[in-house]
Amino acid sequence: MSGALCPGSFDPVTKGHVNIFERVAAQFDTVVVTVVVNPNKRGMFTIEERIALIEEATAHLPNVRVASWQGLLVDFARQESLTAIVKGLRGMVDYDYEEQMANLNRSMTGVETLFMPADPSLSFVSSSYVKEIATHGGDVSGWVSPNVLTALQERIASPATGG
Ligand code: PNS
C-alpha cells in the first residue's frame, strides 16, 4: 500500500489544492491531506473548519482522508507509514522555498518529497489572494468550491477569531 501526505495551511482550501489532491489520489493508494497547525499564525478559519471544508471538497475522492498535525511533518509521515510528502508547485518561487524543506525533511528521516506542477489554469490561485479578493467583494467563485465560497462569504460578513 502506497500512501502520500499532502500538507499545508489550507486557510481555506482552493481549487488549486483540490486539483493536486485529485492527481495525487490517482497515483497513490491512500492520501492524507494534513492541515498543519501553526500556533503562531492566526487564520481566517479554525483548524476544525478547514478540515470540514476539505472533507466536503474531496468527498468525491474515496481514498483521501483529512487530518491535522502539530509538530514536525516527518514525524506524522512516519507515524502514518506514508512514504512520500507531495506538494503542488506554482512556479520557481514555490520551488525555492519547498526545495529547502524537502531536503531538510529527507536529511532528518529519509522521507521523500515529490513535486507536482500546478495546473496552468490554477497556478495563480492562492489562499491568501482568495481571502484578500473576497474580503474586498471580488468574485472568487472560479477558484474555490461552492462550500468554501459560502464559508468565506459568511466569515467575511461576520468575522470570527479563527485558529
Ligand atoms: O500551506 P503552507 O503554509 O505553505 O504549508 C507549509 C507547511 C505547513 C507544509 C510547512 O510549514 C510544514 O511542513 N510545517 C510543519 C513543521 C515542520 O515539519 N517543519 C520543518 C520543515 S523542514
Coordinates of C-alpha atoms and ligand atoms in Angstrom, one line a residue:
M1 CA 0.0 0.0 0.0
S2 CA 1.4 3.4 -1.0
G3 CA 0.4 6.4 1.0
A4 CA 1.1 10.1 0.4
L5 CA 0.8 13.1 2.6
C6 CA -0.4 16.4 1.2
P7 CA 0.4 19.1 3.9
G8 CA -0.5 22.8 4.1
S9 CA -2.3 25.5 5.9
F10 CA -5.4 25.3 3.7
D11 CA -6.9 28.6 5.0
P12 CA -9.1 27.9 3.1
V13 CA -8.6 25.1 0.6
T14 CA -8.8 26.2 -3.1
K15 CA -9.5 24.5 -6.4
G16 CA -5.7 24.6 -6.9
H17 CA -5.3 22.4 -3.8
V18 CA -8.2 20.1 -4.8
N19 CA -6.7 19.6 -8.3
I20 CA -3.5 18.4 -6.7
F21 CA -5.4 16.1 -4.3
E22 CA -7.2 14.5 -7.3
R23 CA -4.0 13.9 -9.2
V24 CA -2.2 12.5 -6.1
A25 CA -5.2 10.3 -5.3
A26 CA -4.8 8.8 -8.8
Q27 CA -1.2 7.9 -8.1
F28 CA -1.3 6.5 -4.5
D29 CA -3.5 4.0 -2.7
T30 CA -4.2 6.5 0.1
V31 CA -3.8 10.2 0.5
V32 CA -3.8 12.0 3.9
V33 CA -4.4 15.7 3.4
T34 CA -2.9 17.2 6.6
V35 CA -3.8 20.6 8.0
V36 CA -0.6 21.7 9.7
V37 CA -1.2 23.7 12.9
N38 CA 0.9 26.8 13.3
P39 CA 0.2 28.1 16.8
N40 CA 1.9 31.4 15.9
K41 CA -0.3 32.1 12.9
R42 CA -4.0 33.0 13.3
G43 CA -6.1 32.1 10.3
M44 CA -9.5 33.1 8.9
F45 CA -10.7 29.6 9.7
T46 CA -10.1 27.3 12.7
I47 CA -8.3 24.0 12.1
E48 CA -11.7 22.2 12.5
E49 CA -13.3 24.4 10.0
R50 CA -10.5 23.9 7.5
I51 CA -10.8 20.1 7.9
A52 CA -14.5 20.2 7.3
L53 CA -14.2 22.3 4.2
I54 CA -11.5 20.0 2.8
E55 CA -13.6 16.9 3.6
E56 CA -16.6 18.4 1.7
A57 CA -14.4 19.5 -1.2
T58 CA -12.8 16.0 -1.5
A59 CA -16.0 13.9 -0.9
H60 CA -15.7 12.6 -4.4
L61 CA -12.2 11.1 -3.7
P62 CA -12.7 7.9 -1.7
N63 CA -9.0 7.3 -1.0
V64 CA -8.5 10.7 0.5
R65 CA -8.8 11.5 4.2
V66 CA -8.1 14.7 6.2
A67 CA -6.1 15.1 9.4
S68 CA -4.4 17.8 11.3
W69 CA -0.9 17.7 12.9
Q70 CA 1.1 20.0 15.1
G71 CA 4.9 19.3 15.1
L72 CA 7.4 18.0 12.6
L73 CA 5.7 16.8 9.4
V74 CA 8.1 13.9 9.0
D75 CA 7.0 12.5 12.4
F76 CA 3.5 12.4 11.2
A77 CA 4.5 10.8 7.9
R78 CA 6.3 8.0 9.9
Q79 CA 3.5 7.6 12.4
E80 CA 1.0 7.1 9.5
S81 CA 3.5 5.0 7.4
L82 CA 3.2 7.4 4.5
T83 CA 6.0 7.0 2.0
A84 CA 6.0 10.5 0.4
I85 CA 5.1 14.1 1.0
V86 CA 3.5 15.5 -2.1
K87 CA 3.4 19.2 -2.8
G88 CA 2.0 21.3 -5.6
L89 CA 4.3 23.8 -7.1
R90 CA 3.1 27.0 -8.8
G91 CA 6.5 28.1 -10.1
M92 CA 10.0 28.9 -9.2
V93 CA 9.1 31.0 -6.1
D94 CA 7.4 28.0 -4.6
Y95 CA 10.3 25.7 -5.6
D96 CA 12.9 27.8 -3.8
Y97 CA 11.0 27.6 -0.6
E98 CA 10.0 24.0 -1.0
E99 CA 13.4 22.6 -2.0
Q100 CA 14.9 23.6 1.3
M101 CA 12.1 22.0 3.3
A102 CA 12.2 18.8 1.1
N103 CA 16.0 18.5 1.7
L104 CA 15.7 19.1 5.4
N105 CA 12.9 16.5 5.7
R106 CA 14.8 13.9 3.8
S107 CA 18.0 14.6 5.8
M108 CA 16.1 14.2 9.0
T109 CA 14.3 11.0 8.2
G110 CA 14.7 9.8 4.6
V111 CA 11.0 10.8 3.9
E112 CA 11.0 12.0 0.3
T113 CA 9.0 14.9 -1.1
L114 CA 7.6 14.7 -4.6
F115 CA 6.6 17.9 -6.5
M116 CA 3.6 18.1 -8.8
P117 CA 3.2 21.1 -11.1
A118 CA 0.1 23.2 -10.6
D119 CA -2.4 23.0 -13.4
P120 CA -1.7 26.2 -15.5
S121 CA -5.4 27.2 -15.2
L122 CA -5.0 27.4 -11.4
S123 CA -1.3 28.2 -11.0
F124 CA -2.0 31.8 -9.9
V125 CA -4.5 30.8 -7.2
S126 CA -3.5 31.1 -3.6
S127 CA -5.5 31.0 -0.3
S128 CA -4.1 34.5 0.6
Y129 CA -5.2 36.2 -2.5
V130 CA -8.6 34.4 -2.4
K131 CA -9.2 35.8 1.1
E132 CA -8.0 39.3 0.1
I133 CA -10.1 39.4 -3.1
A134 CA -13.2 38.0 -1.3
T135 CA -12.8 40.4 1.6
H136 CA -12.9 43.3 -0.8
G137 CA -16.0 42.0 -2.5
G138 CA -14.3 40.4 -5.6
D139 CA -15.6 37.2 -7.2
V140 CA -13.6 34.2 -6.2
S141 CA -16.2 31.6 -7.3
G142 CA -13.9 30.2 -10.0
W143 CA -11.1 29.4 -7.6
V144 CA -12.9 27.7 -4.6
S145 CA -15.6 25.0 -4.3
P146 CA -19.1 26.2 -3.5
N147 CA -18.9 25.2 0.2
V148 CA -15.7 27.3 0.6
L149 CA -17.3 30.2 -1.2
T150 CA -20.2 30.1 1.2
A151 CA -17.9 29.8 4.2
L152 CA -15.8 32.8 3.0
Q153 CA -18.9 34.9 2.5
E154 CA -20.3 34.0 5.9
R155 CA -16.9 34.7 7.7
I156 CA -16.4 38.0 5.9
A157 CA -20.0 39.1 6.8
S158 CA -19.4 38.0 10.4
P159 CA -15.7 37.8 11.3
A160 CA -14.6 35.3 14.0
T161 CA -11.4 34.7 15.8
G162 CA -10.1 31.9 13.5
G163 CA -7.4 29.5 14.6
Ligands
PNS1 O1 0.4 26.0 3.0 P1 1.8 26.3 3.6 O2 1.6 27.4 4.7 O3 2.7 26.7 2.5 O4 2.3 25.0 4.3 C1 3.6 24.9 4.9 C2 3.8 23.7 5.7 C3 2.7 23.7 6.8 C4 3.5 22.5 4.9 C5 5.2 23.7 6.4 O5 5.4 24.8 7.1 C6 5.4 22.4 7.3 O6 5.7 21.4 6.8 N1 5.3 22.6 8.6 C7 5.4 21.5 9.6 C8 6.6 21.7 10.6 C9 7.8 21.1 10.0 O7 7.9 19.9 9.7 N2 8.8 22.0 9.9 C10 10.1 21.6 9.3 C11 10.1 21.8 7.8 S1 11.7 21.5 7.2

